[in-house]
Amino acid sequence: PISARAAENRFGFTAIAASTEDTITVPDGYNWHVATRWGDPLFSDVPEFDHATRGTAASQARAFGDNNDGMAIFTDKDGHQILVANNEYTNRSVIWGNNPEGKYVSDDDILKGKNAHGLTAAELKEVDGKWQIVKDSPYNRRFTPDEPMDITGPARGHALMQTNADPTGETVLGTFNNCGNGRTPWGTYLACEENFNGYFGTSDADGYEQDAGKKRYGVSGKDRGYGWWKIDDRFDVVKEPNEANRHGYITEVDPYDPTSKPKKRTALGRFKHENAEVVVNFDGRIAIYMGDDERGEFLYRYVSDGYYAEGGNTDALMENGTIYAAKFEADGTGKWLALTPEATGMDKAMICIQTRMAASAVGATTMDRPEWVTANPLKAEVYCALTNNKNRGIKPNAGGDETPVGGPNPREANKYGQIVRWWPSNGDHTADTFKWDLFVMAGNPTVHQDMNGGSTNVNEGNMFNSPDGLSFDNKGLLWIQTDGNYSNEEDFAGQGNNQMLIGDPATGEIRRFLVGPREAEITGISWSADRRTVFVGVQHPGERGDSNWPDGGDKTPRSSIIAVRRDDGAVIG
Ligand code: FEO
Ligand code: CA
Ligand code: CA
């Protein structure tokens, strides 16, 4: 145990109250400003964001994308700082809010939405004390859903990966719906494709019949209102039934080489990826922890066959390895179950394309929506946010396995979520066994006296729901971001807007550090090279119409990345 004084020093701030204001709140002694927003130009020949039209397909293709999520800052040898951020999706009511009913009315509208997806790379610099994009920097780049990418690993060239446009199954256009992210020790960015299914559709949606693979991944004849299949046959599930098999992966990007071709890493499996936490094990093998963010799906680990050495062939590390799925026992122990051809009855390529089915075959534990995973830099300890699961124990999992209550998923109709952590046996991230417990069970102790009041480290002053983003800082403190219910009513009374909290793994104490604007989630975190700025993502403010953040007045709300610093300029975290 750590003394109260030592704990105080570790946190370095006084907790703040919940808030429903349409702004950012940070503790006394800290300040914030917007570093970049949806639609900010990357190049000087692109017009500034137009609040009336919300831009065009052409402007959007060369401006910061929408709904930023996971991100990372890279520093080149001359000290230039390069931001790479996911632009996960768009909110129809925001991007097309200038049209009747917030819908697309032209092909250009659809393409604008498409171009708002993908990734943005941009150099950031402090000018007059504020971070901003360096326009025309050679590092600035957009990766839209039309960017060519290599398919690598076991699924490359497989029959299920072949389409009319790519009969070889070796090159795919684009990445989209990237949620969390990862970064490798060799200086690349990992973008993690999540709800890729929502972009596929067809004209006779009701007549479309899903096969088992499409069903398990939720690919149907009806998209989620993006309309891509109307302007691009790739997204028509009848015309191109295999295109959906080419998404749902992790894409590796080299931020230092703006001409590099991104690589889809099928060896890391296909599911609704949240993030990718890369750990170099003590023997040099790479372990990558990954959540599948869907009710009743699984938690995964990848272990490379080879060993990392500086300057070595890192492609091999990302192409040759084994995926495992986690099985948790009620007694606090657990196992990683290898998804091998022997264990699953599937060949290596099929394990990588239909990873969920492979994990079902070995009997992995169905989880409450595994979101971000983060590993403690100071010890062999790993945390995963299980965000919530309204169906747990009361409704079957569509297309998947039974979801009994128990183990790390202890509540029926789980509204609040929890954070599970585990310790690999012998401190070995490649070991087949681990021990686990729950770091926190979120809840509302002012409304509930039972398990829904939360664990003992949750109280009226720090309560929250739906933990999602997780990241350790250099001191070994756990930064927790929420994407939950911001109604501030009934089960969620007193919890305010989505927020960021910091937890101490040693004591279990959790303090609220930041509260976001209305109808936003807080997601994505990265530090400047000097660690005096922490960049924090604010996604989908005003998704239901009640925010004008950050520009205020009657302006269009814009997803943004903010820079948070201490007033005294000291290092944060
Ligand atoms: Fe995009 Fe799992 O949240
Ligand atoms: Ca998320
Ligand atoms: Ca979430």
Coordinates of C-alpha atoms and ligand atoms in Angstrom, one line a residue:
P1 CA 0.0 0.0 0.0
I2 CA 1.1 3.6 -0.7
S3 CA 0.8 6.3 1.9
A4 CA -1.8 9.0 1.5
R5 CA 0.9 11.6 0.9
A6 CA 2.6 9.5 -1.8
A7 CA -0.8 8.9 -3.5
E8 CA -1.4 12.6 -3.5
N9 CA 1.9 13.2 -5.2
R10 CA 1.2 10.5 -7.8
F11 CA -2.1 12.2 -8.9
G12 CA -0.9 15.8 -8.8
F13 CA -4.5 17.3 -9.1
T14 CA -7.7 17.8 -7.2
A15 CA -10.6 15.8 -8.6
I16 CA -13.3 17.8 -10.4
A17 CA -17.1 17.5 -10.1
A18 CA -19.4 16.1 -12.8
S19 CA -20.7 18.6 -15.3
T20 CA -23.4 19.0 -18.0
E21 CA -22.0 22.2 -19.4
D22 CA -21.2 22.4 -23.2
T23 CA -17.5 22.8 -22.6
I24 CA -14.3 21.1 -21.3
T25 CA -13.7 21.2 -17.6
V26 CA -10.2 20.4 -16.2
P27 CA -8.8 20.7 -12.6
D28 CA -7.4 23.9 -11.1
G29 CA -3.9 24.4 -12.3
Y30 CA -4.6 23.0 -15.8
N31 CA -5.7 24.6 -19.0
W32 CA -6.9 23.4 -22.4
H33 CA -7.3 24.6 -26.0
V34 CA -8.4 23.0 -29.3
A35 CA -5.5 21.7 -31.4
T36 CA -7.4 20.5 -34.4
R37 CA -11.1 20.0 -35.5
W38 CA -13.0 18.2 -38.1
G39 CA -12.6 20.0 -41.4
D40 CA -9.4 21.9 -40.6
P41 CA -7.4 22.2 -43.8
L42 CA -4.1 20.2 -44.1
F43 CA -3.0 22.3 -47.0
S44 CA -3.0 26.0 -47.8
D45 CA -5.1 25.6 -51.0
V46 CA -8.0 24.0 -49.0
P47 CA -10.7 26.4 -47.8
E48 CA -11.4 26.8 -44.1
F49 CA -14.3 24.8 -42.7
D50 CA -17.6 26.2 -43.9
H51 CA -20.3 26.0 -41.2
A52 CA -23.1 26.5 -43.7
T53 CA -22.2 23.7 -46.2
R54 CA -19.9 21.6 -43.9
G55 CA -17.5 21.3 -46.9
T56 CA -17.5 19.3 -50.0
A57 CA -16.1 15.9 -51.0
A58 CA -13.0 17.6 -52.5
S59 CA -12.3 19.8 -49.4
Q60 CA -12.9 16.9 -47.0
A61 CA -10.4 14.7 -48.8
R62 CA -7.7 17.2 -47.9
A63 CA -8.9 18.3 -44.4
F64 CA -8.9 16.7 -41.0
G65 CA -11.5 13.9 -41.0
D66 CA -14.5 13.6 -38.8
N67 CA -15.1 11.8 -35.4
N68 CA -11.5 11.4 -34.4
D69 CA -10.9 8.4 -32.1
G70 CA -7.6 6.6 -31.4
M71 CA -4.4 8.6 -32.1
A72 CA -0.7 8.7 -31.6
I73 CA 2.1 11.4 -31.8
F74 CA 5.4 10.5 -33.5
T75 CA 8.5 12.5 -33.4
D76 CA 11.1 12.5 -36.2
K77 CA 14.8 13.0 -35.8
D78 CA 14.5 16.7 -36.2
G79 CA 11.8 17.0 -33.5
H80 CA 8.8 17.4 -35.8
Q81 CA 5.7 16.0 -34.2
I82 CA 3.4 14.0 -36.4
L83 CA -0.2 13.3 -35.3
V84 CA -1.9 10.2 -36.7
A85 CA -5.6 10.0 -35.8
N86 CA -8.4 7.7 -36.7
N87 CA -11.5 9.3 -38.2
E88 CA -13.9 6.6 -37.2
Y89 CA -17.3 7.6 -38.7
T90 CA -19.7 10.5 -39.3
N91 CA -23.0 11.5 -37.7
R92 CA -25.6 12.0 -40.4
S93 CA -27.3 14.8 -38.5
V94 CA -24.0 16.7 -38.2
I95 CA -22.2 16.2 -41.6
W96 CA -25.5 16.5 -43.5
G97 CA -27.2 18.7 -40.9
N98 CA -27.6 21.4 -43.6
N99 CA -29.9 19.1 -45.6
P100 CA -33.5 18.2 -44.9
E101 CA -33.7 15.4 -42.2
G102 CA -29.9 15.3 -42.1
K103 CA -29.6 13.0 -45.0
Y104 CA -27.4 13.0 -48.2
V105 CA -29.1 14.5 -51.2
S106 CA -26.3 14.2 -53.8
D107 CA -23.5 11.9 -54.7
D108 CA -21.1 14.6 -53.5
D109 CA -22.7 14.4 -50.1
I110 CA -22.1 10.7 -50.0
L111 CA -18.5 11.1 -51.1
K112 CA -18.0 13.9 -48.6
G113 CA -19.1 11.4 -45.9
K114 CA -16.8 8.7 -47.2
N115 CA -13.8 11.1 -47.4
A116 CA -14.4 12.2 -43.8
H117 CA -13.6 8.5 -42.8
G118 CA -10.2 6.9 -42.6
L119 CA -7.1 8.4 -41.0
T120 CA -5.4 11.8 -40.9
A121 CA -1.7 12.4 -40.5
A122 CA -0.7 15.9 -39.7
E123 CA 2.3 17.7 -38.3
L124 CA 1.5 19.6 -35.2
K125 CA 3.4 22.6 -33.8
E126 CA 3.0 25.1 -30.9
V127 CA 2.5 28.6 -32.3
D128 CA 2.1 31.4 -29.7
G129 CA 1.4 28.8 -27.0
K130 CA -1.2 26.9 -28.9
W131 CA -0.9 23.7 -30.9
Q132 CA -2.1 23.7 -34.5
I133 CA -1.6 21.9 -37.8
V134 CA 1.4 22.9 -39.9
K135 CA -0.3 23.4 -43.3
D136 CA 1.6 21.8 -46.2
S137 CA 4.0 19.8 -44.0
P138 CA 5.3 16.9 -46.1
Y139 CA 3.9 14.6 -43.3
N140 CA 0.3 15.7 -43.9
R141 CA -1.7 13.0 -45.5
R142 CA -5.3 11.7 -45.6
F143 CA -6.0 8.0 -45.9
T144 CA -9.6 7.7 -47.2
P145 CA -11.6 4.6 -47.9
D146 CA -10.1 4.7 -51.4
E147 CA -6.4 4.6 -50.4
P148 CA -4.7 1.5 -51.8
M149 CA -3.3 -0.9 -49.2
D150 CA -1.5 -4.2 -49.3
I151 CA -3.2 -7.3 -47.8
T152 CA -0.6 -9.2 -45.8
G153 CA -0.5 -12.4 -43.8
P154 CA -2.4 -15.7 -44.0
A155 CA -5.5 -14.3 -45.7
R156 CA -3.6 -12.6 -48.6
G157 CA -4.8 -14.0 -51.9
H158 CA -7.5 -16.4 -50.3
A159 CA -10.6 -17.0 -52.4
L160 CA -12.7 -15.1 -49.9
M161 CA -10.5 -12.1 -50.3
Q162 CA -10.9 -11.9 -54.1
T163 CA -13.2 -9.4 -55.9
N164 CA -13.9 -8.2 -59.4
A165 CA -11.6 -5.2 -58.9
D166 CA -8.9 -7.3 -57.2
P167 CA -9.0 -10.9 -58.5
T168 CA -5.7 -11.6 -56.7
G169 CA -7.0 -10.7 -53.2
E170 CA -3.8 -8.8 -52.5
T171 CA -4.7 -5.1 -52.6
V172 CA -7.7 -3.5 -50.9
L173 CA -8.8 0.1 -51.1
G174 CA -9.1 1.9 -47.8
T175 CA -9.7 1.6 -44.2
F176 CA -12.7 3.0 -42.3
N177 CA -14.4 2.9 -38.9
N178 CA -11.1 2.8 -37.1
C179 CA -11.8 3.0 -33.4
G180 CA -8.9 2.6 -31.1
N181 CA -5.3 2.4 -32.2
G182 CA -1.9 1.0 -31.3
R183 CA 1.7 1.9 -31.9
T184 CA 4.7 -0.4 -32.4
P185 CA 8.1 -0.1 -30.9
W186 CA 9.5 0.3 -34.4
G187 CA 7.6 3.6 -34.9
T188 CA 4.4 2.6 -36.9
Y189 CA 0.8 3.4 -36.2
L190 CA -1.9 0.7 -36.0
A191 CA -5.4 1.6 -37.0
C192 CA -8.1 -0.8 -35.8
E193 CA -11.2 -1.4 -38.0
E194 CA -14.4 -1.8 -35.9
N195 CA -17.9 -1.5 -37.2
F196 CA -17.0 -2.1 -40.9
N197 CA -20.3 -3.9 -41.5
G198 CA -22.3 -0.7 -41.4
Y199 CA -21.1 0.4 -44.8
F200 CA -22.4 -2.5 -46.9
G201 CA -25.9 -2.5 -48.5
T202 CA -27.8 -3.3 -51.6
S203 CA -31.0 -2.1 -53.4
D204 CA -33.1 -5.2 -52.4
A205 CA -32.1 -5.1 -48.7
D206 CA -35.1 -7.1 -47.5
G207 CA -34.4 -9.9 -50.1
Y208 CA -30.8 -10.2 -49.1
E209 CA -29.9 -13.5 -47.3
Q210 CA -26.8 -13.6 -45.1
D211 CA -24.6 -16.6 -45.0
A212 CA -23.2 -17.7 -41.6
G213 CA -20.0 -15.5 -42.0
K214 CA -22.0 -12.4 -42.9
K215 CA -24.4 -13.0 -40.0
R216 CA -21.7 -13.4 -37.3
Y217 CA -20.2 -10.1 -38.4
G218 CA -23.5 -8.2 -38.9
V219 CA -23.0 -7.6 -42.6
S220 CA -26.5 -7.3 -44.1
G221 CA -28.3 -5.8 -47.1
K222 CA -28.9 -2.5 -45.2
D223 CA -26.2 0.0 -44.4
R224 CA -26.3 2.5 -41.5
G225 CA -27.3 5.4 -43.7
Y226 CA -23.9 6.2 -45.3
G227 CA -25.0 5.4 -48.9
W228 CA -21.6 4.3 -50.2
W229 CA -23.0 1.3 -52.1
K230 CA -25.0 3.8 -54.2
I231 CA -21.8 5.4 -55.6
D232 CA -19.3 2.5 -55.3
D233 CA -20.2 -1.1 -56.3
R234 CA -17.6 -2.4 -53.8
F235 CA -20.0 -1.7 -51.0
D236 CA -22.9 -3.5 -52.7
V237 CA -23.0 -6.9 -50.9
V238 CA -24.8 -8.5 -53.9
K239 CA -22.4 -7.2 -56.5
E240 CA -19.2 -7.8 -54.4
P241 CA -20.0 -10.4 -51.7
N242 CA -16.3 -10.7 -50.7
E243 CA -15.5 -7.0 -50.2
A244 CA -16.7 -7.2 -46.6
N245 CA -14.2 -10.0 -45.9
R246 CA -11.4 -7.4 -46.7
H247 CA -12.3 -5.2 -43.7
G248 CA -12.3 -5.7 -40.0
Y249 CA -8.5 -5.9 -39.7
I250 CA -5.7 -3.9 -38.2
T251 CA -3.8 -1.6 -40.7
E252 CA -0.2 -0.7 -40.1
V253 CA 0.9 2.8 -41.3
D254 CA 4.4 4.3 -41.4
P255 CA 3.9 8.0 -40.4
Y256 CA 7.5 8.9 -41.3
D257 CA 7.2 8.0 -45.0
P258 CA 4.2 9.8 -46.5
T259 CA 4.6 7.8 -49.7
S260 CA 4.4 4.4 -47.9
K261 CA 1.6 2.0 -48.7
P262 CA -0.4 0.9 -45.6
K263 CA -0.5 -2.8 -44.8
K264 CA -3.6 -4.7 -43.6
R265 CA -2.4 -7.2 -41.1
T266 CA -4.7 -10.2 -41.5
A267 CA -2.5 -12.3 -39.1
L268 CA -4.0 -10.2 -36.2
G269 CA -7.5 -11.5 -37.0
R270 CA -10.8 -10.1 -38.3
F271 CA -13.4 -8.8 -35.8
K272 CA -14.7 -5.5 -34.6
H273 CA -11.3 -4.3 -33.4
E274 CA -11.1 -1.8 -30.6
N275 CA -7.4 -1.1 -30.1
A276 CA -4.1 -3.0 -30.2
E277 CA -1.8 -2.8 -27.2
V278 CA 1.7 -3.9 -28.3
V279 CA 4.0 -5.3 -25.7
V280 CA 7.6 -6.5 -26.3
N281 CA 7.9 -9.6 -24.1
F282 CA 11.1 -10.1 -22.1
D283 CA 12.3 -12.7 -24.7
G284 CA 11.7 -10.3 -27.6
R285 CA 8.5 -11.8 -28.9
I286 CA 5.6 -9.4 -29.6
A287 CA 2.4 -9.8 -27.7
I288 CA -0.6 -7.7 -29.0
Y289 CA -3.7 -7.5 -26.9
M290 CA -7.0 -6.8 -28.7
G291 CA -10.7 -6.4 -27.8
D292 CA -13.7 -7.2 -30.1
D293 CA -16.2 -4.5 -29.2
E294 CA -19.5 -6.4 -29.5
R295 CA -21.8 -7.8 -26.9
G296 CA -20.8 -11.4 -26.2
E297 CA -17.6 -11.4 -28.2
F298 CA -14.1 -12.1 -27.1
L299 CA -10.8 -10.8 -25.9
Y300 CA -7.7 -11.7 -28.0
R301 CA -4.0 -11.9 -27.9
Y302 CA -1.5 -12.3 -30.8
V303 CA 2.0 -13.7 -30.2
S304 CA 4.6 -13.3 -32.9
D305 CA 6.7 -16.4 -33.9
G306 CA 9.8 -14.2 -34.3
Y307 CA 11.7 -11.9 -32.0
Y308 CA 12.0 -8.2 -32.2
A309 CA 15.4 -6.7 -32.7
E310 CA 16.0 -3.0 -33.6
G311 CA 16.4 -2.7 -37.4
G312 CA 15.1 -6.3 -37.9
N313 CA 12.3 -7.4 -40.2
T314 CA 9.2 -6.3 -38.5
D315 CA 6.9 -7.4 -41.4
A316 CA 7.6 -11.0 -40.4
L317 CA 6.5 -10.2 -36.8
M318 CA 3.2 -9.0 -38.0
E319 CA 2.6 -11.8 -40.5
N320 CA 3.7 -14.9 -38.7
G321 CA 2.2 -15.7 -35.3
T322 CA -0.7 -17.2 -33.4
I323 CA -4.0 -15.6 -32.2
Y324 CA -5.4 -16.7 -28.9
A325 CA -8.8 -16.0 -27.2
A326 CA -9.2 -15.6 -23.5
K327 CA -11.1 -18.0 -21.2
F328 CA -11.7 -16.7 -17.7
E329 CA -12.5 -19.0 -14.8
A330 CA -14.6 -18.0 -11.8
D331 CA -11.7 -18.7 -9.4
G332 CA -9.6 -15.8 -10.7
T333 CA -7.5 -17.8 -13.1
G334 CA -7.6 -17.8 -16.9
K335 CA -6.1 -19.3 -20.0
W336 CA -5.2 -18.1 -23.5
L337 CA -6.6 -20.7 -26.0
A338 CA -4.6 -20.9 -29.2
L339 CA -6.6 -20.6 -32.5
T340 CA -4.7 -23.2 -34.4
P341 CA -6.0 -25.4 -37.3
E342 CA -6.0 -28.4 -34.9
A343 CA -8.0 -26.7 -32.2
T344 CA -10.5 -25.0 -34.6
G345 CA -10.9 -27.3 -37.6
M346 CA -10.2 -24.2 -39.8
D347 CA -7.2 -23.5 -41.9
K348 CA -4.9 -20.6 -41.1
A349 CA -6.4 -18.2 -43.6
M350 CA -10.0 -18.9 -42.4
I351 CA -8.9 -18.4 -38.7
C352 CA -7.7 -14.9 -39.8
I353 CA -10.9 -14.1 -41.8
Q354 CA -13.5 -15.6 -39.5
T355 CA -11.7 -15.2 -36.2
R356 CA -14.9 -15.0 -34.2
M357 CA -15.9 -18.5 -35.3
A358 CA -12.5 -19.9 -34.5
A359 CA -12.7 -18.4 -31.0
S360 CA -16.2 -19.9 -30.5
A361 CA -14.8 -23.3 -31.6
V362 CA -12.3 -23.3 -28.7
G363 CA -14.8 -22.2 -26.1
A364 CA -13.5 -18.7 -25.2
T365 CA -15.4 -16.5 -22.7
T366 CA -18.1 -14.2 -24.1
M367 CA -17.4 -10.7 -22.7
D368 CA -19.2 -7.4 -22.0
R369 CA -17.9 -5.6 -25.1
P370 CA -14.1 -5.6 -24.8
E371 CA -12.9 -2.0 -25.6
W372 CA -9.4 -0.6 -25.1
V373 CA -6.6 -2.7 -23.6
T374 CA -3.5 -1.1 -22.0
A375 CA -0.4 -2.6 -20.4
N376 CA 1.3 -1.2 -17.3
P377 CA 4.7 0.0 -18.4
L378 CA 6.1 -0.7 -15.0
K379 CA 5.0 -4.3 -14.5
A380 CA 3.4 -7.3 -16.3
E381 CA -0.2 -6.3 -15.8
V382 CA -2.8 -5.6 -18.4
Y383 CA -6.2 -3.8 -18.2
C384 CA -9.3 -4.0 -20.5
A385 CA -12.4 -1.9 -20.4
L386 CA -15.6 -3.9 -20.6
T387 CA -17.9 -1.1 -21.5
N388 CA -21.5 -2.4 -20.9
N389 CA -23.8 -5.1 -22.1
K390 CA -27.5 -4.6 -21.9
N391 CA -28.2 -8.2 -23.0
R392 CA -25.8 -10.1 -20.7
G393 CA -27.6 -13.1 -19.3
I394 CA -31.1 -12.0 -20.5
K395 CA -31.0 -12.3 -24.3
P396 CA -29.1 -14.6 -26.6
N397 CA -26.2 -13.2 -28.5
A398 CA -27.3 -12.8 -32.1
G399 CA -25.1 -15.2 -34.2
G400 CA -22.7 -15.9 -31.3
D401 CA -22.4 -18.0 -28.2
E402 CA -24.4 -18.1 -24.9
T403 CA -23.5 -15.2 -22.5
P404 CA -23.9 -16.5 -19.0
V405 CA -23.4 -14.1 -16.1
G406 CA -20.2 -14.7 -14.1
G407 CA -16.4 -14.3 -13.8
P408 CA -15.3 -10.9 -15.2
N409 CA -18.9 -10.2 -16.4
P410 CA -20.8 -10.4 -13.1
R411 CA -23.9 -8.4 -13.9
E412 CA -27.1 -9.1 -15.9
A413 CA -28.1 -6.3 -18.2
N414 CA -24.9 -4.6 -17.4
K415 CA -25.5 -0.8 -17.7
Y416 CA -22.3 0.6 -16.3
G417 CA -19.4 -1.6 -17.3
Q418 CA -16.2 -2.7 -15.5
I419 CA -12.4 -2.9 -16.0
V420 CA -10.8 -6.3 -15.8
R421 CA -7.1 -6.7 -15.3
W422 CA -4.8 -9.7 -15.5
W423 CA -1.3 -10.7 -14.6
P424 CA 0.4 -13.1 -17.1
S425 CA 2.0 -16.1 -15.3
N426 CA 5.7 -15.5 -14.5
G427 CA 5.4 -12.0 -16.0
D428 CA 5.5 -13.6 -19.4
H429 CA 3.1 -12.1 -22.0
T430 CA 3.4 -15.2 -24.1
A431 CA 2.3 -17.6 -21.2
D432 CA -0.8 -19.6 -21.6
T433 CA -2.2 -18.8 -18.2
F434 CA -2.9 -15.7 -16.1
K435 CA -4.7 -14.5 -12.9
W436 CA -7.3 -11.8 -13.1
D437 CA -9.5 -9.5 -11.0
L438 CA -11.8 -6.5 -11.5
F439 CA -10.0 -3.1 -11.0
V440 CA -13.4 -1.4 -10.9
M441 CA -17.0 -2.1 -11.4
A442 CA -18.7 1.2 -12.4
G443 CA -22.1 2.0 -11.0
N444 CA -24.3 4.6 -9.4
P445 CA -24.1 4.4 -5.6
T446 CA -26.7 7.2 -5.2
V447 CA -29.3 5.1 -7.0
H448 CA -28.4 1.5 -6.3
Q449 CA -27.4 -0.4 -3.1
D450 CA -26.7 -3.7 -4.9
M451 CA -24.0 -4.5 -7.5
N452 CA -25.2 -1.7 -9.6
G453 CA -23.9 0.8 -7.0
G454 CA -20.4 -0.2 -8.2
S455 CA -17.3 -1.5 -6.5
T456 CA -15.9 0.1 -3.3
N457 CA -13.6 2.5 -5.2
V458 CA -16.7 4.1 -6.8
N459 CA -18.4 6.9 -4.9
E460 CA -20.7 9.9 -5.4
G461 CA -17.7 12.1 -6.2
N462 CA -16.1 9.9 -9.0
M463 CA -18.9 7.8 -10.5
F464 CA -19.1 7.3 -14.2
N465 CA -20.4 4.7 -16.7
S466 CA -19.2 2.9 -19.8
P467 CA -15.4 2.9 -19.5
D468 CA -13.9 2.7 -23.0
G469 CA -10.5 4.3 -23.8
L470 CA -7.7 3.2 -21.5
S471 CA -4.0 4.2 -21.4
F472 CA -1.2 4.0 -18.9
D473 CA 1.0 7.0 -18.5
N474 CA 4.8 6.8 -17.8
K475 CA 4.1 6.9 -14.0
G476 CA 1.9 3.8 -14.1
L477 CA -1.4 5.7 -13.6
L478 CA -4.4 4.5 -15.6
W479 CA -6.2 7.1 -17.7
I480 CA -9.9 6.1 -18.2
Q481 CA -12.1 7.6 -20.9
T482 CA -15.9 7.1 -21.0
D483 CA -18.4 6.6 -23.9
G484 CA -21.6 6.2 -22.1
N485 CA -25.0 7.5 -21.1
Y486 CA -24.9 11.3 -20.6
S487 CA -28.6 11.7 -19.8
N488 CA -27.7 12.6 -16.2
E489 CA -31.0 11.0 -15.2
E490 CA -32.3 7.9 -13.4
D491 CA -29.6 5.2 -13.5
F492 CA -27.1 7.9 -14.6
A493 CA -28.2 10.7 -12.3
G494 CA -25.3 12.8 -11.2
Q495 CA -22.8 11.4 -13.7
G496 CA -23.0 14.3 -16.2
N497 CA -21.3 14.4 -19.5
N498 CA -18.7 11.8 -20.7
Q499 CA -15.4 12.2 -18.9
M500 CA -11.8 11.2 -18.3
L501 CA -10.6 9.8 -14.9
I502 CA -7.3 8.6 -13.6
G503 CA -6.9 5.5 -11.5
D504 CA -4.1 4.3 -9.3
P505 CA -3.6 0.5 -9.8
A506 CA -1.8 0.3 -6.5
T507 CA -4.5 1.7 -4.3
G508 CA -7.6 1.4 -6.5
E509 CA -8.4 5.1 -6.1
I510 CA -10.0 6.9 -9.1
R511 CA -10.3 10.7 -9.6
R512 CA -12.1 12.6 -12.2
F513 CA -9.7 14.7 -14.3
L514 CA -11.7 16.1 -17.2
V515 CA -15.4 16.4 -18.3
G516 CA -16.3 16.8 -22.0
P517 CA -18.9 18.9 -23.8
R518 CA -22.5 17.7 -24.4
E519 CA -23.3 14.5 -26.3
A520 CA -19.6 13.8 -26.9
E521 CA -17.5 10.8 -25.9
I522 CA -13.9 11.2 -24.7
T523 CA -11.7 8.9 -26.7
G524 CA -8.0 8.8 -27.8
I525 CA -5.0 10.0 -25.9
S526 CA -1.4 10.8 -26.7
W527 CA 1.4 12.9 -25.3
S528 CA 3.7 15.5 -26.9
A529 CA 7.4 14.5 -27.1
D530 CA 8.2 16.5 -23.9
R531 CA 5.1 15.1 -22.1
R532 CA 4.1 18.6 -21.1
T533 CA 0.9 18.3 -23.3
V534 CA -1.6 15.5 -23.2
F535 CA -3.8 15.4 -26.3
V536 CA -7.3 14.2 -25.8
G537 CA -10.0 13.3 -28.3
V538 CA -13.5 14.7 -28.1
Q539 CA -15.8 12.7 -30.5
H540 CA -19.3 13.5 -31.7
P541 CA -20.3 16.5 -29.6
G542 CA -23.9 17.3 -30.4
E543 CA -24.7 13.9 -31.9
R544 CA -28.3 14.5 -30.9
G545 CA -28.4 18.2 -31.6
D546 CA -27.5 19.7 -28.2
S547 CA -24.0 21.1 -28.6
N548 CA -22.2 23.8 -30.5
W549 CA -18.8 22.9 -29.2
P550 CA -16.1 24.0 -29.8
D551 CA -16.9 27.0 -31.9
G552 CA -19.9 28.1 -29.9
G553 CA -22.9 30.3 -30.8
D554 CA -25.0 28.5 -33.4
K555 CA -22.0 26.8 -35.0
T556 CA -21.9 23.2 -36.2
P557 CA -20.4 21.0 -33.5
R558 CA -17.1 19.5 -34.5
S559 CA -15.1 16.5 -33.2
S560 CA -11.8 17.8 -32.1
I561 CA -8.5 17.0 -30.4
I562 CA -7.7 19.2 -27.5
A563 CA -4.3 19.9 -25.8
V564 CA -4.3 19.9 -22.0
R565 CA -1.4 21.4 -20.1
R566 CA -0.4 22.4 -16.6
D567 CA -0.4 26.1 -15.9
D568 CA 3.2 25.7 -14.5
G569 CA 4.3 23.9 -17.7
A570 CA 5.3 20.8 -15.8
V571 CA 5.1 17.2 -17.2
I572 CA 1.7 15.5 -17.1
G573 CA 1.6 11.8 -16.4
Ligands
FEO1 FE1 -15.7 2.8 -31.5 FE2 -15.7 0.4 -29.5 O1 -16.0 2.1 -29.8
CA2 CA -14.3 3.1 -28.3
CA3 CA -17.6 2.6 -26.7

